[in-house]
Coordinates of C-alpha atoms in Angstrom, one line a residue:
Chain D
M79 CA 0.0 0.0 0.0
P80 CA 2.0 3.0 -1.3
T81 CA -0.1 5.6 0.4
A82 CA -0.6 6.6 4.0
T83 CA -4.0 8.2 3.5
P84 CA -6.9 6.5 5.1
P85 CA -9.6 4.9 3.1
G86 CA -12.1 7.3 1.6
R87 CA -15.1 6.2 3.8
G88 CA -16.8 9.4 4.8
S89 CA -13.8 11.5 4.3
A90 CA -15.5 13.9 1.8
G91 CA -13.1 16.4 0.3
R92 CA -10.1 14.2 0.5
A93 CA -8.6 12.4 -2.6
P94 CA -10.4 9.1 -3.0
T95 CA -8.3 6.0 -2.5
R96 CA -8.9 2.6 -3.9
G97 CA -11.6 0.8 -1.9
Y98 CA -9.6 -2.4 -1.5
S99 CA -6.4 -0.8 -0.3
A100 CA -7.0 -1.7 3.3
T101 CA -7.0 -5.4 2.6
K102 CA -4.6 -5.4 -0.3
D103 CA -2.3 -8.0 1.1
Q104 CA -5.2 -10.3 1.9
L105 CA -6.5 -9.8 -1.7
A106 CA -3.0 -10.6 -3.1
S107 CA -2.8 -13.8 -1.1
R108 CA -6.2 -14.9 -2.2
L109 CA -5.4 -14.3 -5.8
A110 CA -2.1 -16.2 -5.4
R111 CA -4.0 -19.1 -4.0
I112 CA -6.5 -19.0 -6.9
E113 CA -3.6 -19.0 -9.4
G114 CA -2.3 -22.1 -7.6
Q115 CA -5.7 -23.7 -7.9
V116 CA -5.8 -23.0 -11.6
R117 CA -2.3 -24.6 -12.0
G118 CA -3.6 -27.6 -10.0
I119 CA -6.3 -28.1 -12.6
Q120 CA -3.8 -28.0 -15.4
R121 CA -1.9 -30.8 -13.6
M122 CA -5.1 -32.8 -13.2
V123 CA -5.7 -32.5 -16.9
D124 CA -2.1 -33.5 -17.7
D125 CA -2.6 -36.6 -15.4
E126 CA -5.9 -37.4 -17.1
R127 CA -7.7 -37.2 -13.8
Y128 CA -11.4 -37.9 -13.6
C129 CA -13.6 -35.2 -15.1
I130 CA -15.9 -34.9 -12.0
D131 CA -12.9 -34.3 -9.7
I132 CA -11.8 -31.5 -12.1
L133 CA -15.3 -30.0 -12.1
T134 CA -15.3 -30.0 -8.3
Q135 CA -12.0 -28.0 -8.3
I136 CA -13.4 -25.5 -10.8
S137 CA -16.4 -25.0 -8.6
A138 CA -14.0 -24.3 -5.7
I139 CA -12.2 -21.7 -7.9
Q140 CA -15.5 -20.1 -8.9
A141 CA -16.5 -19.8 -5.2
A142 CA -13.1 -18.2 -4.4
L143 CA -13.4 -15.7 -7.2
D144 CA -17.0 -14.9 -6.2
K145 CA -15.6 -14.2 -2.7
V146 CA -13.0 -11.9 -4.1
S147 CA -15.6 -10.1 -6.2
L148 CA -17.9 -9.6 -3.3
G149 CA -15.1 -8.2 -1.2
L150 CA -14.0 -5.8 -3.9
L151 CA -17.6 -4.8 -4.5
D152 CA -18.2 -4.2 -0.8
D153 CA -15.1 -2.0 -0.4
H154 CA -16.1 -0.2 -3.6
A155 CA -19.6 0.4 -2.3
H156 CA -18.4 1.7 1.0
S157 CA -15.6 4.0 -0.2
C158 CA -16.1 4.9 -3.9
V159 CA -19.9 5.0 -4.1
V160 CA -21.1 6.2 -0.7
G161 CA -18.0 8.3 -0.3
A162 CA -18.3 9.9 -3.8
E163 CA -18.9 13.6 -4.4
D164 CA -22.6 14.2 -4.6
A165 CA -22.3 15.0 -8.3
D166 CA -20.7 11.6 -9.0
K167 CA -22.9 9.4 -6.8
A168 CA -25.5 8.5 -9.5
D169 CA -22.8 7.6 -12.0
K170 CA -20.8 5.6 -9.5
T171 CA -24.0 3.7 -8.5
E172 CA -24.8 2.9 -12.1
E173 CA -21.3 1.6 -12.7
M174 CA -21.5 -0.6 -9.6
M175 CA -24.9 -2.0 -10.6
A176 CA -23.5 -2.9 -14.0
A177 CA -20.7 -4.8 -12.3
V178 CA -23.3 -6.6 -10.1
G179 CA -25.2 -7.6 -13.2
R180 CA -22.1 -9.0 -14.8
L181 CA -21.3 -10.9 -11.6
M182 CA -24.8 -12.3 -11.7
R183 CA -24.1 -13.3 -15.3
R184 CA -26.8 -10.9 -16.6
G185 CA -24.5 -8.2 -17.8
Chain I
M785 CA -48.2 4.8 -5.0
P786 CA -49.8 6.3 -1.9
T787 CA -47.5 9.2 -1.5
A788 CA -46.9 12.3 -3.5
T789 CA -43.4 12.8 -2.3
P790 CA -40.7 12.4 -4.9
P791 CA -38.2 9.6 -4.8
G792 CA -35.5 10.0 -2.1
R793 CA -32.6 10.5 -4.6
G794 CA -30.5 13.3 -3.2
S795 CA -33.4 14.7 -1.2
A796 CA -31.4 14.7 2.1
G797 CA -33.5 15.6 5.1
R798 CA -36.8 14.4 3.7
A799 CA -38.4 11.2 4.8
P800 CA -37.0 8.3 2.7
T801 CA -39.4 6.7 0.3
R802 CA -39.1 3.2 -1.1
G803 CA -36.6 3.1 -3.9
Y804 CA -38.9 1.2 -6.3
S805 CA -41.9 3.6 -6.0
A806 CA -41.2 5.4 -9.2
T807 CA -41.6 2.2 -11.2
K808 CA -44.1 0.4 -9.1
D809 CA -46.6 -0.2 -11.8
Q810 CA -43.9 -1.5 -14.1
L811 CA -42.7 -3.8 -11.3
A812 CA -46.2 -5.0 -10.6
S813 CA -46.8 -5.8 -14.3
R814 CA -43.4 -7.7 -14.5
L815 CA -44.4 -9.8 -11.4
A816 CA -47.8 -10.5 -12.9
R817 CA -46.1 -11.8 -16.0
I818 CA -43.8 -14.0 -14.0
E819 CA -46.7 -15.4 -12.1
G820 CA -48.3 -16.2 -15.5
Q821 CA -45.1 -17.9 -16.6
V822 CA -45.1 -20.1 -13.4
R823 CA -48.7 -21.1 -14.1
G824 CA -47.6 -21.9 -17.7
I825 CA -45.1 -24.3 -16.3
Q826 CA -47.7 -26.0 -14.2
R827 CA -49.8 -26.5 -17.3
M828 CA -46.7 -27.9 -19.1
V829 CA -46.2 -30.4 -16.3
D830 CA -50.0 -31.4 -16.4
D831 CA -49.7 -31.9 -20.1
E832 CA -46.5 -34.0 -19.7
R833 CA -44.6 -31.7 -21.9
Y834 CA -40.9 -32.4 -22.7
C835 CA -38.5 -31.8 -19.8
I836 CA -36.2 -29.7 -21.9
D837 CA -39.0 -27.3 -22.9
I838 CA -40.0 -26.9 -19.3
L839 CA -36.3 -26.2 -18.3
T840 CA -36.2 -23.5 -21.0
Q841 CA -39.2 -21.9 -19.6
I842 CA -37.7 -22.0 -16.1
S843 CA -34.6 -20.3 -17.4
A844 CA -36.8 -17.6 -18.8
I845 CA -38.4 -17.1 -15.4
Q846 CA -35.0 -17.0 -13.7
A847 CA -33.9 -14.3 -16.2
A848 CA -37.0 -12.3 -15.5
L849 CA -36.6 -12.5 -11.7
D850 CA -32.9 -11.5 -12.0
K851 CA -34.1 -8.5 -14.0
V852 CA -36.6 -7.6 -11.3
S853 CA -33.8 -8.1 -8.6
L854 CA -31.4 -5.9 -10.5
G855 CA -34.0 -3.2 -10.9
L856 CA -34.9 -3.3 -7.2
L857 CA -31.2 -3.3 -6.2
D858 CA -30.5 -0.4 -8.5
D859 CA -33.3 1.7 -7.0
H860 CA -32.3 0.7 -3.5
A861 CA -28.6 1.7 -4.1
H862 CA -29.7 5.1 -5.6
S863 CA -32.2 6.1 -3.0
C864 CA -31.8 4.1 0.2
V865 CA -28.0 3.7 0.3
V866 CA -26.6 6.8 -1.3
G867 CA -29.5 8.8 0.1
A868 CA -29.2 7.5 3.6
E869 CA -28.2 9.6 6.6
D870 CA -24.4 9.5 7.1
A871 CA -24.8 7.5 10.3
D872 CA -26.8 4.8 8.4
K873 CA -24.7 4.5 5.2
A874 CA -22.4 1.8 6.4
D875 CA -25.2 -0.4 7.7
K876 CA -27.3 0.2 4.5
T877 CA -24.3 -0.8 2.4
E878 CA -23.7 -4.0 4.4
E879 CA -27.3 -4.9 4.0
M880 CA -27.2 -4.3 0.2
M881 CA -24.0 -6.3 -0.2
A882 CA -25.6 -9.2 1.7
A883 CA -28.5 -9.1 -0.8
V884 CA -26.0 -9.1 -3.7
G885 CA -24.3 -12.2 -2.2
R886 CA -27.7 -14.0 -2.0
L887 CA -28.5 -13.0 -5.6
M888 CA -25.1 -14.4 -6.6
R889 CA -26.1 -17.5 -4.6
R890 CA -23.2 -17.0 -2.3
G891 CA -25.2 -15.6 0.6
Chain Q
M1211 CA -50.1 -39.2 -13.4
P1212 CA -52.2 -40.1 -16.4
T1213 CA -50.2 -43.0 -17.6
A1214 CA -49.7 -46.5 -16.2
T1215 CA -46.5 -47.2 -18.1
P1216 CA -43.4 -47.4 -16.0
P1217 CA -40.6 -44.8 -16.3
G1218 CA -38.3 -45.4 -19.2
R1219 CA -35.2 -46.2 -17.2
G1220 CA -33.6 -49.2 -18.7
S1221 CA -36.8 -50.2 -20.5
A1222 CA -35.2 -50.2 -24.0
G1223 CA -37.7 -50.8 -26.8
R1224 CA -40.6 -49.4 -24.8
A1225 CA -42.2 -46.0 -25.6
P1226 CA -40.3 -43.4 -23.6
T1227 CA -42.3 -41.7 -20.9
R1228 CA -41.6 -38.3 -19.5
G1229 CA -38.8 -38.4 -17.0
Y1230 CA -40.6 -36.4 -14.3
S1231 CA -43.8 -38.6 -14.3
A1232 CA -42.8 -40.4 -11.1
T1233 CA -42.7 -37.2 -9.1
K1234 CA -45.4 -35.3 -11.0
D1235 CA -47.5 -34.5 -7.9
Q1236 CA -44.5 -33.3 -6.0
L1237 CA -43.4 -31.2 -8.9
A1238 CA -47.0 -29.7 -9.2
S1239 CA -47.0 -28.9 -5.5
R1240 CA -43.6 -27.2 -5.7
L1241 CA -44.7 -25.1 -8.6
A1242 CA -47.9 -24.1 -6.8
R1243 CA -45.8 -23.0 -3.9
I1244 CA -43.5 -21.0 -6.2
E1245 CA -46.6 -19.3 -7.7
G1246 CA -47.7 -18.4 -4.2
Q1247 CA -44.3 -16.9 -3.5
V1248 CA -44.5 -14.8 -6.6
R1249 CA -47.9 -13.5 -5.5
G1250 CA -46.4 -12.8 -2.1
I1251 CA -43.9 -10.6 -3.7
Q1252 CA -46.6 -8.7 -5.6
R1253 CA -48.3 -8.0 -2.2
M1254 CA -45.0 -6.9 -0.8
V1255 CA -44.7 -4.4 -3.6
D1256 CA -48.3 -3.2 -3.1
D1257 CA -47.5 -2.7 0.5
E1258 CA -44.3 -0.8 -0.3
R1259 CA -42.3 -3.2 1.8
Y1260 CA -38.6 -2.7 2.2
C1261 CA -36.5 -3.6 -1.0
I1262 CA -34.1 -5.8 0.8
D1263 CA -36.9 -8.0 2.2
I1264 CA -38.3 -8.3 -1.4
L1265 CA -34.9 -9.3 -2.7
T1266 CA -34.6 -11.9 0.0
Q1267 CA -37.9 -13.4 -1.2
I1268 CA -36.8 -13.4 -4.8
S1269 CA -33.6 -15.2 -3.8
A1270 CA -35.8 -17.8 -2.2
I1271 CA -37.9 -18.2 -5.4
Q1272 CA -34.7 -18.6 -7.4
A1273 CA -33.5 -21.3 -5.1
A1274 CA -36.8 -23.1 -5.4
L1275 CA -36.7 -22.8 -9.2
D1276 CA -33.2 -24.1 -9.3
K1277 CA -34.3 -27.1 -7.2
V1278 CA -37.1 -27.8 -9.6
S1279 CA -34.7 -27.5 -12.6
L1280 CA -32.2 -29.9 -11.0
G1281 CA -34.9 -32.4 -10.3
L1282 CA -36.2 -32.2 -13.9
L1283 CA -32.7 -32.4 -15.3
D1284 CA -31.9 -35.4 -13.1
D1285 CA -35.0 -37.3 -14.2
H1286 CA -34.3 -36.3 -17.8
A1287 CA -30.7 -37.6 -17.6
H1288 CA -31.8 -40.9 -16.1
S1289 CA -34.7 -41.7 -18.3
C1290 CA -34.5 -39.7 -21.6
V1291 CA -30.7 -39.6 -22.1
V1292 CA -29.3 -42.8 -20.6
G1293 CA -32.5 -44.6 -21.7
A1294 CA -32.5 -43.3 -25.2
E1295 CA -32.0 -45.5 -28.3
D1296 CA -28.3 -45.6 -29.1
A1297 CA -28.9 -43.5 -32.3
D1298 CA -30.5 -40.7 -30.2
K1299 CA -28.0 -40.6 -27.3
A1300 CA -25.7 -38.0 -28.8
D1301 CA -28.5 -35.7 -29.7
K1302 CA -30.2 -36.1 -26.3
T1303 CA -26.9 -35.4 -24.6
E1304 CA -26.4 -32.2 -26.6
E1305 CA -29.8 -31.1 -25.8
M1306 CA -29.4 -31.7 -22.1
M1307 CA -26.0 -29.9 -22.1
A1308 CA -27.6 -26.9 -23.8
A1309 CA -30.2 -26.8 -21.0
V1310 CA -27.4 -27.0 -18.4
G1311 CA -25.7 -24.0 -20.0
R1312 CA -29.0 -22.0 -19.9
L1313 CA -29.4 -22.9 -16.2
M1314 CA -25.9 -21.8 -15.6
R1315 CA -26.8 -18.6 -17.4
R1316 CA -24.3 -19.2 -20.2
G1317 CA -26.8 -20.5 -22.8
Chain M
M1484 CA -2.5 -37.0 -25.0
P1485 CA -0.6 -40.0 -23.7
T1486 CA -2.9 -42.7 -24.9
A1487 CA -3.7 -43.9 -28.4
T1488 CA -7.1 -45.3 -27.5
P1489 CA -10.0 -43.5 -29.2
P1490 CA -12.6 -41.7 -27.1
G1491 CA -15.2 -43.9 -25.5
R1492 CA -18.2 -42.5 -27.4
G1493 CA -20.2 -45.5 -28.6
S1494 CA -17.3 -47.9 -28.3
A1495 CA -19.2 -50.2 -25.9
G1496 CA -17.1 -53.0 -24.6
R1497 CA -13.8 -51.1 -24.8
A1498 CA -12.1 -49.6 -21.8
P1499 CA -13.5 -46.1 -21.1
T1500 CA -11.1 -43.2 -21.7
R1501 CA -11.3 -39.8 -20.0
G1502 CA -14.0 -37.8 -21.8
Y1503 CA -11.8 -34.8 -22.3
S1504 CA -8.9 -36.6 -24.0
A1505 CA -9.9 -35.6 -27.5
T1506 CA -9.6 -31.9 -26.7
K1507 CA -6.9 -32.1 -24.1
D1508 CA -4.5 -29.6 -25.8
Q1509 CA -7.4 -27.1 -26.2
L1510 CA -8.3 -27.5 -22.6
A1511 CA -4.7 -27.0 -21.5
S1512 CA -4.4 -23.8 -23.5
R1513 CA -7.6 -22.5 -22.1
L1514 CA -6.4 -23.2 -18.6
A1515 CA -3.1 -21.5 -19.3
R1516 CA -5.0 -18.5 -20.6
I1517 CA -7.1 -18.4 -17.4
E1518 CA -4.0 -18.6 -15.3
G1519 CA -2.6 -15.6 -17.2
Q1520 CA -5.9 -13.8 -16.5
V1521 CA -5.6 -14.4 -12.8
R1522 CA -2.0 -13.1 -12.8
G1523 CA -3.3 -10.1 -14.7
I1524 CA -5.7 -9.4 -11.8
Q1525 CA -2.8 -9.7 -9.3
R1526 CA -1.0 -7.0 -11.3
M1527 CA -4.1 -4.8 -11.4
V1528 CA -4.3 -5.1 -7.6
D1529 CA -0.6 -4.2 -7.3
D1530 CA -1.1 -1.2 -9.5
E1531 CA -4.1 -0.1 -7.4
R1532 CA -6.3 -0.2 -10.5
Y1533 CA -10.0 0.8 -10.3
C1534 CA -12.2 -1.9 -8.5
I1535 CA -14.7 -1.9 -11.3
D1536 CA -12.1 -2.8 -13.9
I1537 CA -10.9 -5.6 -11.7
L1538 CA -14.4 -6.9 -11.3
T1539 CA -14.9 -6.9 -15.1
Q1540 CA -11.8 -9.1 -15.4
I1541 CA -13.0 -11.4 -12.7
S1542 CA -16.3 -11.8 -14.6
A1543 CA -14.3 -12.7 -17.7
I1544 CA -12.5 -15.4 -15.8
Q1545 CA -15.8 -16.7 -14.5
A1546 CA -17.1 -16.9 -18.0
A1547 CA -14.0 -18.7 -19.2
L1548 CA -14.2 -21.2 -16.3
D1549 CA -17.9 -21.8 -17.0
K1550 CA -16.9 -22.6 -20.6
V1551 CA -14.3 -25.1 -19.5
S1552 CA -16.8 -26.7 -17.1
L1553 CA -19.5 -27.0 -19.7
G1554 CA -16.9 -28.6 -22.1
L1555 CA -15.8 -31.1 -19.5
L1556 CA -19.3 -31.9 -18.5
D1557 CA -20.3 -32.3 -22.1
D1558 CA -17.5 -34.7 -22.8
H1559 CA -18.2 -36.5 -19.6
A1560 CA -21.9 -36.9 -20.4
H1561 CA -21.1 -38.3 -23.9
S1562 CA -18.4 -40.7 -22.9
C1563 CA -18.5 -41.6 -19.2
V1564 CA -22.3 -41.5 -18.6
V1565 CA -23.9 -42.5 -21.9
G1566 CA -21.0 -44.9 -22.6
A1567 CA -21.0 -46.5 -19.1
E1568 CA -21.8 -50.1 -18.4
D1569 CA -25.5 -50.5 -17.7
A1570 CA -24.8 -51.3 -14.1
D1571 CA -23.0 -48.0 -13.6
K1572 CA -25.2 -45.6 -15.5
A1573 CA -27.4 -44.6 -12.6
D1574 CA -24.4 -43.9 -10.4
K1575 CA -22.6 -42.0 -13.2
T1576 CA -25.7 -39.9 -13.8
E1577 CA -26.1 -39.1 -10.1
E1578 CA -22.5 -38.0 -10.0
M1579 CA -22.8 -35.8 -13.0
M1580 CA -26.0 -34.2 -11.6
A1581 CA -24.2 -33.4 -8.4
A1582 CA -21.5 -31.7 -10.4
V1583 CA -24.2 -29.7 -12.3
G1584 CA -25.6 -28.6 -8.9
R1585 CA -22.3 -27.4 -7.8
L1586 CA -21.7 -25.5 -11.0
M1587 CA -25.1 -23.9 -10.5
R1588 CA -23.9 -23.0 -7.0
R1589 CA -26.6 -25.2 -5.4
G1590 CA -24.4 -28.1 -4.6

């Protein structure tokens, strides 16, 4: 985290910081784990492992990615949407809802 | 719509109104259509129609319900979350994100 | 259940029956309950109930519809796909997979 | 593809081969691309890129994983379920439907 400024929640008038900054290390470690899971599936395919076992692993990755998405979305809602300048709130909300639609696979 | 007050968007200090009020008729007509689609599936089952055709209809209902959900969520974000008193914003955001998690089937 | 013929599982050479026949009453009662849930949401909208509570109810309907879909798909796989004439199996499998894709919202 | 045996589709009496063998290279290259996408998200987080852009990339990965899942499931249905010994078909079908449930996030 290259900046010492606190997250933007309620700090109107200050420069907005990325909503996920506070948990950036946690996010990085989750993504590293997901990358490892994807590599694990590549090995399963190499080893001609049973399809159903591979599908189970893919479902686990999907769950992990959904968890990352919900975390990012939550931070975004708290800091970037609710903390936005009044003039930007409607646009920020639109943008967030479009992301929700994509995550629900309706985007 | 029993109230003449405008939707809560940006009207800080006024009593909050339900976020979906503005499109209540539209919402009611969408739900009536969905109810009709569910009854249509009941008839298909009575008539022993082909499973795959029934599944296609269920997918259509799911899409319609997701559309209603996204509409409600969008109105909620604009009026109830962004328009909330500062003291309530964090709680409102949590509550909205929990609803998003449930809609993503991760709740 | 208007037919006395047994379900098609393994009964090669006999006329196929709909895969969901065995649990038709159960399916009908689930759909009736879902129809009631949709009407419940219409009342919630009429009464201007809180968005989040309506979204929770919609998530419950989606879960109930997913359960119906999985039940239909399961019966279909057992009776119509596995029990199909050899010449039809590939087509039946394609058709089933297309339905799975739609249920996963990737159709 | 370490084996010279043809895929199991319709080859009753022969030893079943993994359903995804035929497209193993394609599968491997899709998974390599997904791994790259996950690393791309890690870089976006490092660079403090905008949440919404990260969410868009996660949605793209989810879509790619769903495509891999549907491909594996399709091959599995064709070769391992439909091509199973009669005594195993019911079990294989159960197992496949459980995987479908997990992919629909209802497992």
